[in-house]
Coordinates of C-alpha atoms and ligand atoms in Angstrom, one line a residue:
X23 CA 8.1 -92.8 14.4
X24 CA 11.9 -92.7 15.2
X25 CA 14.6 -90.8 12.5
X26 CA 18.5 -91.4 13.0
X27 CA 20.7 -88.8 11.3
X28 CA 23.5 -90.5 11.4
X29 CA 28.2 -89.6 10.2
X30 CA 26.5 -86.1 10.3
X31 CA 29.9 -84.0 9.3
X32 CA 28.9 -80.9 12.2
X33 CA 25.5 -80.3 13.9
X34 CA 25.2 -76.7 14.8
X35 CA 24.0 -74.9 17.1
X36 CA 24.2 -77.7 19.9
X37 CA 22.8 -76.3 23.7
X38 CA 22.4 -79.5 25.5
X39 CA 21.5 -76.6 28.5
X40 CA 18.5 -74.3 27.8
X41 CA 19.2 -71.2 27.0
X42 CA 16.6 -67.8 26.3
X43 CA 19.0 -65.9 23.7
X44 CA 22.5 -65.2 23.3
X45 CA 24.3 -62.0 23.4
X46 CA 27.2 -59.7 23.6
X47 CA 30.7 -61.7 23.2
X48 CA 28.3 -65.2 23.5
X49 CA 27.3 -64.6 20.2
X50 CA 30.6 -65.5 18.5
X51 CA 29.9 -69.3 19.9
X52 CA 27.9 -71.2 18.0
X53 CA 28.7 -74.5 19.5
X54 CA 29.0 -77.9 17.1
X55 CA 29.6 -81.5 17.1
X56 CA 31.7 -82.6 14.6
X57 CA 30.8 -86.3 13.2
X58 CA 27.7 -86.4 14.9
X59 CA 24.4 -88.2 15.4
X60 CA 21.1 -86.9 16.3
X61 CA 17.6 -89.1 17.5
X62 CA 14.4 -87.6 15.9
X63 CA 11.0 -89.2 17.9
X64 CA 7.6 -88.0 17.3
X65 CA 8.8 -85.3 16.0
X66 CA 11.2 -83.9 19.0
X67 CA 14.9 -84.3 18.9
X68 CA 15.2 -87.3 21.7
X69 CA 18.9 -87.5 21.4
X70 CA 22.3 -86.3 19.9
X71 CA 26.3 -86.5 20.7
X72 CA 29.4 -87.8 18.4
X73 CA 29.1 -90.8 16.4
X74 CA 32.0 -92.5 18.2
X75 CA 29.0 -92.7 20.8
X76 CA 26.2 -93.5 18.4
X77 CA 23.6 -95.8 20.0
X78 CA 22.6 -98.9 18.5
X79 CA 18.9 -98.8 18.3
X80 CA 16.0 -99.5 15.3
X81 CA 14.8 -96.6 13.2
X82 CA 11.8 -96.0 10.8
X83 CA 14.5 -93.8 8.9
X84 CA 18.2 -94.0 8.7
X85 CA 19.2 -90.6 6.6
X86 CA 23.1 -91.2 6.2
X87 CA 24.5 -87.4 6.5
X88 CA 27.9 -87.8 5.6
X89 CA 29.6 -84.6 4.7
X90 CA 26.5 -82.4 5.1
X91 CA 25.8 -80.2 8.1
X92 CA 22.5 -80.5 10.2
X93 CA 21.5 -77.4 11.9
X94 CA 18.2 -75.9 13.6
X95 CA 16.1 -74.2 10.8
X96 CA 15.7 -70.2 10.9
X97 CA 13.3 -68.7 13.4
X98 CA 12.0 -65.6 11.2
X99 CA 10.2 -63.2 14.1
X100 CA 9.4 -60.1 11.9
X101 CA 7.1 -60.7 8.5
X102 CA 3.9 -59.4 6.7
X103 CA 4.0 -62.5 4.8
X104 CA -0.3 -62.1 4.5
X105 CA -0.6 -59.5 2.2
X106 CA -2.5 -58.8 -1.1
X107 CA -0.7 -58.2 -4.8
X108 CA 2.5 -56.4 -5.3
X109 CA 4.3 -53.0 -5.3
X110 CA 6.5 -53.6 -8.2
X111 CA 5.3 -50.2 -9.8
X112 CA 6.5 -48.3 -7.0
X113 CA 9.9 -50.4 -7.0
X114 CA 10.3 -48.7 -10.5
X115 CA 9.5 -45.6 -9.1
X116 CA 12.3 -45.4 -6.6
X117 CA 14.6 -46.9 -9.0
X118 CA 13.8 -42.9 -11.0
X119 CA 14.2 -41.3 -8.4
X120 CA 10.8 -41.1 -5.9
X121 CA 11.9 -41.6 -1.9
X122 CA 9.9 -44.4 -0.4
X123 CA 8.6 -42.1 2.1
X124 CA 7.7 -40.0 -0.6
X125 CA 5.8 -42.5 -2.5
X126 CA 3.9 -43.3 1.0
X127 CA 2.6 -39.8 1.3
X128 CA 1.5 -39.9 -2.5
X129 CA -0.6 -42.7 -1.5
X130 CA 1.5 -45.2 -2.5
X131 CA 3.1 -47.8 0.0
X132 CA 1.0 -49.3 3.2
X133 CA -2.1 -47.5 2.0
X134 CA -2.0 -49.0 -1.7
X135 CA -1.3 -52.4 -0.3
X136 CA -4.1 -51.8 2.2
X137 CA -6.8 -50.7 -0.4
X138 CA -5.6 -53.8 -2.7
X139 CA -6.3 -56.2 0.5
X140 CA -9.5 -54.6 2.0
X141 CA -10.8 -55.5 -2.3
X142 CA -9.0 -59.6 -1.6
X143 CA -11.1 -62.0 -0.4
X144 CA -10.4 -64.4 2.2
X145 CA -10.3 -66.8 0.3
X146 CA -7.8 -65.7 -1.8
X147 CA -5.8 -63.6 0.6
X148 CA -5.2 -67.3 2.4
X149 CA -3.8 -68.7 -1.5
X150 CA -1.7 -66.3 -1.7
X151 CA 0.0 -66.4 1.5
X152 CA -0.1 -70.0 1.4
X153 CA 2.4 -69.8 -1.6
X154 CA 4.8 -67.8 0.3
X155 CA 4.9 -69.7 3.3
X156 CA 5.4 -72.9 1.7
X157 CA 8.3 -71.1 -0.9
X158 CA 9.7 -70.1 2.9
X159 CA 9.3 -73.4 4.6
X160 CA 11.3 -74.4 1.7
X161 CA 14.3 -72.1 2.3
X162 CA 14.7 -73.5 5.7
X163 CA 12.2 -71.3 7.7
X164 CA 10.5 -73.3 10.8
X165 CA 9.1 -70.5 12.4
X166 CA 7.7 -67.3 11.8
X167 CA 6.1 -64.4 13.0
X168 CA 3.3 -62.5 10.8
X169 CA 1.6 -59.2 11.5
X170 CA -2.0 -57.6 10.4
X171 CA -1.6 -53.8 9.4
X172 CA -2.9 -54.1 5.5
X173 CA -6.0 -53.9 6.7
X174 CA -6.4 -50.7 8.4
X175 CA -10.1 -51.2 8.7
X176 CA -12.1 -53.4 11.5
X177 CA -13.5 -56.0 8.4
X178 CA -9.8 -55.7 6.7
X179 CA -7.9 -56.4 9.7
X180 CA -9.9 -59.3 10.9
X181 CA -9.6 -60.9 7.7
X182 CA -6.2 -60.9 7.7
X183 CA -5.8 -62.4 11.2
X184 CA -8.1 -64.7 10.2
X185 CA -5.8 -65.9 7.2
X186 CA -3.1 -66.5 9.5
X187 CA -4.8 -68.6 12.3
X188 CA -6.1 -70.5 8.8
X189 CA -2.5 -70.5 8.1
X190 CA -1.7 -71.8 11.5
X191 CA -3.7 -75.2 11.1
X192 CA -2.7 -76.0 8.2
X193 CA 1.0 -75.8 8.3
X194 CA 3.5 -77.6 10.6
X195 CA 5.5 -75.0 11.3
X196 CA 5.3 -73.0 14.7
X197 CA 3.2 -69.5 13.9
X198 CA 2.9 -66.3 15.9
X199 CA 0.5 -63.4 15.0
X200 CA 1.2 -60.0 15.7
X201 CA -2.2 -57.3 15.4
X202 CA -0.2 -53.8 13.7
X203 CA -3.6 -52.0 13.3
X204 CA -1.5 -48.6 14.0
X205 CA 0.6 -49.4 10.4
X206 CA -0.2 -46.2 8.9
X207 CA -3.8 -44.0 9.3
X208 CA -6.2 -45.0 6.8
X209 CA -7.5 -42.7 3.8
X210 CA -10.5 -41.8 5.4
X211 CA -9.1 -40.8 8.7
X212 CA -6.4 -38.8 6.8
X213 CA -5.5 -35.6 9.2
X214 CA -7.5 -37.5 12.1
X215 CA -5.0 -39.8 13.7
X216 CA -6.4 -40.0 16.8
X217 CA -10.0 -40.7 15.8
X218 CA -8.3 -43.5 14.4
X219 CA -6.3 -44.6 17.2
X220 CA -9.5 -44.5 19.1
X221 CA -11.6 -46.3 16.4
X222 CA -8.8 -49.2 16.7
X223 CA -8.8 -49.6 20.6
X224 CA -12.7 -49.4 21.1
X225 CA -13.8 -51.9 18.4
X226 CA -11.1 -53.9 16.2
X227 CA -9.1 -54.3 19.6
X228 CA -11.8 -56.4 21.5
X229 CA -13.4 -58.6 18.3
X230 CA -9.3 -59.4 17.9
X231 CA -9.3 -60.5 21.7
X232 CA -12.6 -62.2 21.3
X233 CA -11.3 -64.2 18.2
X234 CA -7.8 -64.8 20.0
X235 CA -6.4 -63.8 16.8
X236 CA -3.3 -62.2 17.9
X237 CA -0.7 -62.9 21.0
X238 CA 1.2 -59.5 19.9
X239 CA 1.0 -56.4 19.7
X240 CA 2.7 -53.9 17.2
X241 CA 2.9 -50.6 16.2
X242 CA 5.0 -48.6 12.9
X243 CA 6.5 -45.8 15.7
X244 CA 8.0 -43.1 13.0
X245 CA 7.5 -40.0 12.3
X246 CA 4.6 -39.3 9.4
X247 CA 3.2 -42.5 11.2
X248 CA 3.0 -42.9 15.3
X249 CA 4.4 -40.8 17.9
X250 CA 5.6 -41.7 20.8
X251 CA 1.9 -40.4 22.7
X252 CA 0.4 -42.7 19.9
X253 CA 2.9 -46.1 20.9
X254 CA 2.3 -45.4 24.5
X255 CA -1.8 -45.3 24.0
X256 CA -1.6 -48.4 21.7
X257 CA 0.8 -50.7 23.9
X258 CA -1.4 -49.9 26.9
X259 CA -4.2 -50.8 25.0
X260 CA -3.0 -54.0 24.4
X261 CA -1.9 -55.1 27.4
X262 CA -5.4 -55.1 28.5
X263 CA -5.7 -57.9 26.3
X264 CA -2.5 -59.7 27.2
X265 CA -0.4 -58.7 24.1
X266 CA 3.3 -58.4 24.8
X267 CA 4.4 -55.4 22.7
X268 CA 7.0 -56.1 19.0
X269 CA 7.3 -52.8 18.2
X270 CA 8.6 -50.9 14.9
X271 CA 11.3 -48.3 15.8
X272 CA 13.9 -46.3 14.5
X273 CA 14.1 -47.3 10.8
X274 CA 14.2 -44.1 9.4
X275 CA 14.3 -42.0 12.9
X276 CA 15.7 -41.8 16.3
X277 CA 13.3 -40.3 19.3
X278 CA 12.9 -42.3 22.0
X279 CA 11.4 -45.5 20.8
X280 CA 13.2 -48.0 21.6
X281 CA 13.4 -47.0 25.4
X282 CA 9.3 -46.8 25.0
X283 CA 9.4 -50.3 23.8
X284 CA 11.8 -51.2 27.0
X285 CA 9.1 -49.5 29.6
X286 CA 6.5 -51.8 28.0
X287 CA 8.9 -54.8 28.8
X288 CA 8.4 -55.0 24.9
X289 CA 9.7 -58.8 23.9
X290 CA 11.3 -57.2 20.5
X291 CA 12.5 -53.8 19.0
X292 CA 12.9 -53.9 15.1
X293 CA 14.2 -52.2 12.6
X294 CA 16.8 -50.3 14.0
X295 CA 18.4 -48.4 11.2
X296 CA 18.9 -45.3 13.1
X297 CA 20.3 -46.1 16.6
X298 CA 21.8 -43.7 19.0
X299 CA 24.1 -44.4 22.0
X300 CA 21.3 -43.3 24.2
X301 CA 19.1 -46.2 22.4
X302 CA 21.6 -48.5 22.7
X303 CA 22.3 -48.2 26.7
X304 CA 18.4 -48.0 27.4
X305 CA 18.3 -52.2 26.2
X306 CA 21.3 -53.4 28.4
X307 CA 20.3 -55.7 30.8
X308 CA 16.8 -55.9 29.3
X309 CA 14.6 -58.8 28.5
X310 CA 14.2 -56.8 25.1
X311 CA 15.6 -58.3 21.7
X312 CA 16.5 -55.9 18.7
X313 CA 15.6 -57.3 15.4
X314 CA 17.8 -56.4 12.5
X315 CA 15.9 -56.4 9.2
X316 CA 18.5 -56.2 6.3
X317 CA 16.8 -57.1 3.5
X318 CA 15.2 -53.8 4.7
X319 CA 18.1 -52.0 4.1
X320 CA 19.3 -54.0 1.2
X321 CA 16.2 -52.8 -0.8
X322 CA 15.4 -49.5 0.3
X323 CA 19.0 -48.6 0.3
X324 CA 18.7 -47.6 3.9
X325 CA 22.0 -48.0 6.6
X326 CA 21.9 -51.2 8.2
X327 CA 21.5 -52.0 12.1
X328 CA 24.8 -51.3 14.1
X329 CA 25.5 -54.7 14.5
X330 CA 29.0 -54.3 15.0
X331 CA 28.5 -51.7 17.7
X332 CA 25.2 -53.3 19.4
X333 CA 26.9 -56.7 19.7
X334 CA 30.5 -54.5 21.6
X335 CA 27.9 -53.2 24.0
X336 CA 26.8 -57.0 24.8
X337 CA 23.9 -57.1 23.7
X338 CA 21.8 -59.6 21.8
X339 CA 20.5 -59.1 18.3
X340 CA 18.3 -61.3 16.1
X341 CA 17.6 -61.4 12.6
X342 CA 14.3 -61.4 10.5
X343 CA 13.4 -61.3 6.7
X344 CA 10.9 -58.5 7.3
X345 CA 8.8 -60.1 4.0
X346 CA 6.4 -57.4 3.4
X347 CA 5.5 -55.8 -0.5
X348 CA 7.1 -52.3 0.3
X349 CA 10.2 -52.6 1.9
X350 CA 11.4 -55.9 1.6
X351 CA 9.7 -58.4 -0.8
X352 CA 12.2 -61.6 0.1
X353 CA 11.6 -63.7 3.1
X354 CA 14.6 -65.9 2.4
X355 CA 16.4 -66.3 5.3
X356 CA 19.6 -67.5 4.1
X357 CA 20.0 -64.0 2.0
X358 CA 19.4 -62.2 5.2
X359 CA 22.2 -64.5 6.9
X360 CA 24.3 -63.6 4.2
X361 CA 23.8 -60.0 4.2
X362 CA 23.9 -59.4 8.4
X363 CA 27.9 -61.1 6.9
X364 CA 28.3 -58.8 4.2
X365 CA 26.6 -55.4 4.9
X366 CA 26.8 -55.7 9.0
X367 CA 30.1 -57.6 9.3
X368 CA 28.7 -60.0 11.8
X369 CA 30.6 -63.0 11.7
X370 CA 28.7 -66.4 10.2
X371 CA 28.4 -68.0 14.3
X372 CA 27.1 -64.2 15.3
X373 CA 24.6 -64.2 12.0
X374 CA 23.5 -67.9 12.6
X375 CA 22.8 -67.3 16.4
X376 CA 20.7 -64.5 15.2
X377 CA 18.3 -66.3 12.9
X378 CA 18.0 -69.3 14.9
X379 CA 18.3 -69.1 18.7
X380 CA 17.5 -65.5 19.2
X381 CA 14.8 -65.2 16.6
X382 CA 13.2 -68.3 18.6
X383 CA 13.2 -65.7 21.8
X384 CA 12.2 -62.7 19.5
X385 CA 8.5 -64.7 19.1
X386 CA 8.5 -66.6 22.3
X387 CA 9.3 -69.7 21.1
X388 CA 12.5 -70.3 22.2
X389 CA 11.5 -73.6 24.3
X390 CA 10.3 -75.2 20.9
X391 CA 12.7 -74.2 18.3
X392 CA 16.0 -72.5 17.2
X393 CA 18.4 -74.9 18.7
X394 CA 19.8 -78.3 18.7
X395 CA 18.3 -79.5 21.9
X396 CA 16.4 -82.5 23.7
X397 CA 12.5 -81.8 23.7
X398 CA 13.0 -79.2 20.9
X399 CA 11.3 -79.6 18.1
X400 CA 13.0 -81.5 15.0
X401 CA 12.8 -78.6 12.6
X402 CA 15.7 -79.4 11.0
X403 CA 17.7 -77.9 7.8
X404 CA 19.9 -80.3 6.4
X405 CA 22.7 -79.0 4.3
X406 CA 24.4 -79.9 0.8
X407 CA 27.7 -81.1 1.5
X408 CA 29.6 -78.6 2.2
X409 CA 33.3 -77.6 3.6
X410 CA 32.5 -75.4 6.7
X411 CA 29.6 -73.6 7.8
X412 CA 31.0 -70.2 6.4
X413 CA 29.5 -71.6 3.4
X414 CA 25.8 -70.8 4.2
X415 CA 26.8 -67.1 3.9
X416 CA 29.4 -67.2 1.6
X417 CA 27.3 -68.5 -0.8
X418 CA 24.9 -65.5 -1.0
X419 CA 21.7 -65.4 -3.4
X420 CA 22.0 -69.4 -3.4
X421 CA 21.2 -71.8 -0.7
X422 CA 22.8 -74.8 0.5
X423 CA 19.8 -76.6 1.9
X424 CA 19.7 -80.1 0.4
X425 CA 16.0 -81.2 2.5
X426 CA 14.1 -79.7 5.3
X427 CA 12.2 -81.6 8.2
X428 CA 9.6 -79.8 10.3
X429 CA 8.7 -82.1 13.2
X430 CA 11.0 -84.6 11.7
X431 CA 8.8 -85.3 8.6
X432 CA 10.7 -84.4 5.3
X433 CA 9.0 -81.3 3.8
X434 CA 11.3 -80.1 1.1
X435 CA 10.2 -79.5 -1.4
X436 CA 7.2 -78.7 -0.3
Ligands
NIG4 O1 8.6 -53.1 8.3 N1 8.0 -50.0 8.2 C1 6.9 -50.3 8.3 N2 6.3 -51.4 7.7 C2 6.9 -52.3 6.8 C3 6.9 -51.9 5.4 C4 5.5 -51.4 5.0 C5 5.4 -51.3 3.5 O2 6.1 -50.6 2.8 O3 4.4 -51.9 3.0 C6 8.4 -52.6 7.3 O4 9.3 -52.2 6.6
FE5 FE1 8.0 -54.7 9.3

């Protein structure tokens, strides 16, 4: 099966040399081809380059781009996309007034969303996920991370792990799990964190390795939820099992975190509200990409990751949607695009780099997706017409995403 894109007005994010991530001053690139071409062959991009070069060979499929922009699709590395029901109630709440931690502590927040899943079947938790990754794969997301933690019990927890290696093979799309067991300490081990802690590590941790239901490992490190004793215990734990650490860090604190994460040669930090100088030296030079979450901070009404000052200090940062029920109920990757513009004044090349190349690192994927490049998979958004790229953010609460391909089959709408 052989695709030709063909008078494609710019493809972005072009690396005809492999690359991990980009970062610091790199991340204002966000190299193009202008009038371009690009070779799609059981479902890998084969070839690419300028029209004026285009080769003359048969196709299955001729899609005539002309005026429209092909780029790579957004590489989301942070979501709780598997969960069960809503929180609008407590969306109301903080609209009158409650704090969101405050609502946790009343019971509210992970624990209501855990007690609504541990009462969810399987069957149904799987539905409705399913709607939401098919609603994302339709926004232009080709790859995505999703973490347990709604379970917060051995049965709960499997189940939802379960739901996303079901999601896995049935979807096209590349698919990481991430086991969050330490999200919050359940109800019943209220005031007993450590029994908890213990509980997780001596019997959810090996049925999860059994299963091979996770590659990561995560943990909510914050204060009212796990110290930096607790992350320590957890992330060894793991890496028993093999499970590179994506930690939660600094959303609404700063102690010491992030340079944790860094000794565990964590592959991600996220979050990241709260950063201090200290926490941004410790990931110079580190193998360790910070995740910016601003829909985060859009609905909570929470600061927003130092881009601005992260990037200055070269460093590389990545974006993710963060689709959870609490703190961020949108997985739309173009909104977050446009907000990391609006909110974090990164420029549309730094905010596209973000969600594409070095989200692809932030999950380990970065040899399959996240840029225009031979071998790469042909997960492909394929634009509206448009004037310039700037567009794609410019544009915010819309999209400009005319069709999708994931593996070079068409899959918009889904
Ligand atoms: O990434 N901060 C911790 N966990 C989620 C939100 C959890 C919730 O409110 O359900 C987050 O924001
Ligand atoms: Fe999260």
């Amino acid at each position: 099966m052989r695709i030709i894109f063909k008078n494609i007005k710019e493809l972005l994010q072009v690396r005809k040399e492999a690359i991990s991530f980009v970062s610091g001053k790199q991340m204002a690139i966000l190299p193009s081809i202008k009038h371009a071409y690009l070779v799609v062959e059981n479902g890998l991009i084969t070839d690419f380059g300028s029209m004026d070069t285009c080769p003359e060979i048969q196709a299955d499929s001729v899609v005539d781009a002309s005026g429209k922009m092909l780029m790579p699709s957004w590489c989301d590395a942070h979501t709780h996309i598997v969960y069960a029901g809503n929180r609008e109630a407590e969306f109301v709440q903080r609209i009158q007034g409650m704090g969101y931690e405050e609502i946790a502590a009343a019971g509210g927040g992970i624990l209501n969303s855990a007690k609504k899943l541990q009462e969810t079947s399987e069957d149904s938790l799987y539905e409705q996920s399913s709607v939401r990754l098919e609603a994302l794969i339709g926004l232009g997301t080709g790859a995505i991370e999703i973490k347990s933690g709604y379970g917060l019990t051995l049965e709960a927890e499997l189940k939802m792990l379960r739901v996303i290696r079901r999601l896995k093979e049935a979807y096209p799309i590349e698919i990481k799990a991430t086991f969050l067991g330490a999200h919050a300490v359940p109800e019943k081990y209220k005031g007993n964190k450590h029994a908890y802690l213990k509980m997780l590590i001596d019997e959810v941790l090996p049925k999860v390795a059994k299963e091979k239901l996770a590659e990561y490992i995560d943990i909510f490190c914050e204060k009212g939820y796990f110290d930096l004793a607790d992350t320590a215990l957890m992330l060894a734990a793991g890496k028993k099992y093999g499970w590179i650490p994506k930690i939660h860090v600094n959303q609404f604190s700063a102690f010491g975190g992030v340079g944790l994460g860094v000794q565990f040669n964590a592959l991600s930090v996220d979050h990241l509200e709260e950063m201090r100088a200290e926490d941004i030296e410790v990931l110079k030079e580190t193998k360790t990409m910070p995740v910016a979450l601003p829909g985060c901070s859009f609905f909570l009404g929470i600061p927003y990751t130092p881009a601005r000052k992260m990037i200055q200090a070269g460093l590389p940062l990545a974006l993710a949607s963060d689709y959870n029920p609490g703190s961020s109920p949108s997985g739309n990757m173009n909104l977050v695009v446009s907000l990391a513009c609006i909110k974090m004044k990164m420029t549309p090349e730094e905010a596209i780099n973000a969600a594409t190349i070095n989200g692809a690192y932030a999950m380990g994927l970065e040899n399959e997706v996240g840029s225009i490049s031979i071998g790469k998979q042909a997960n492909l958004i394929l634009t509206k017409p448009l004037n310039s790229y700037a567009f794609i953010p410019y544009a915010f609460g819309s999209n400009q995403i005319e069709k999708v391909f994931i593996k070079g089959k068409e899959v918009h709408p889904f």
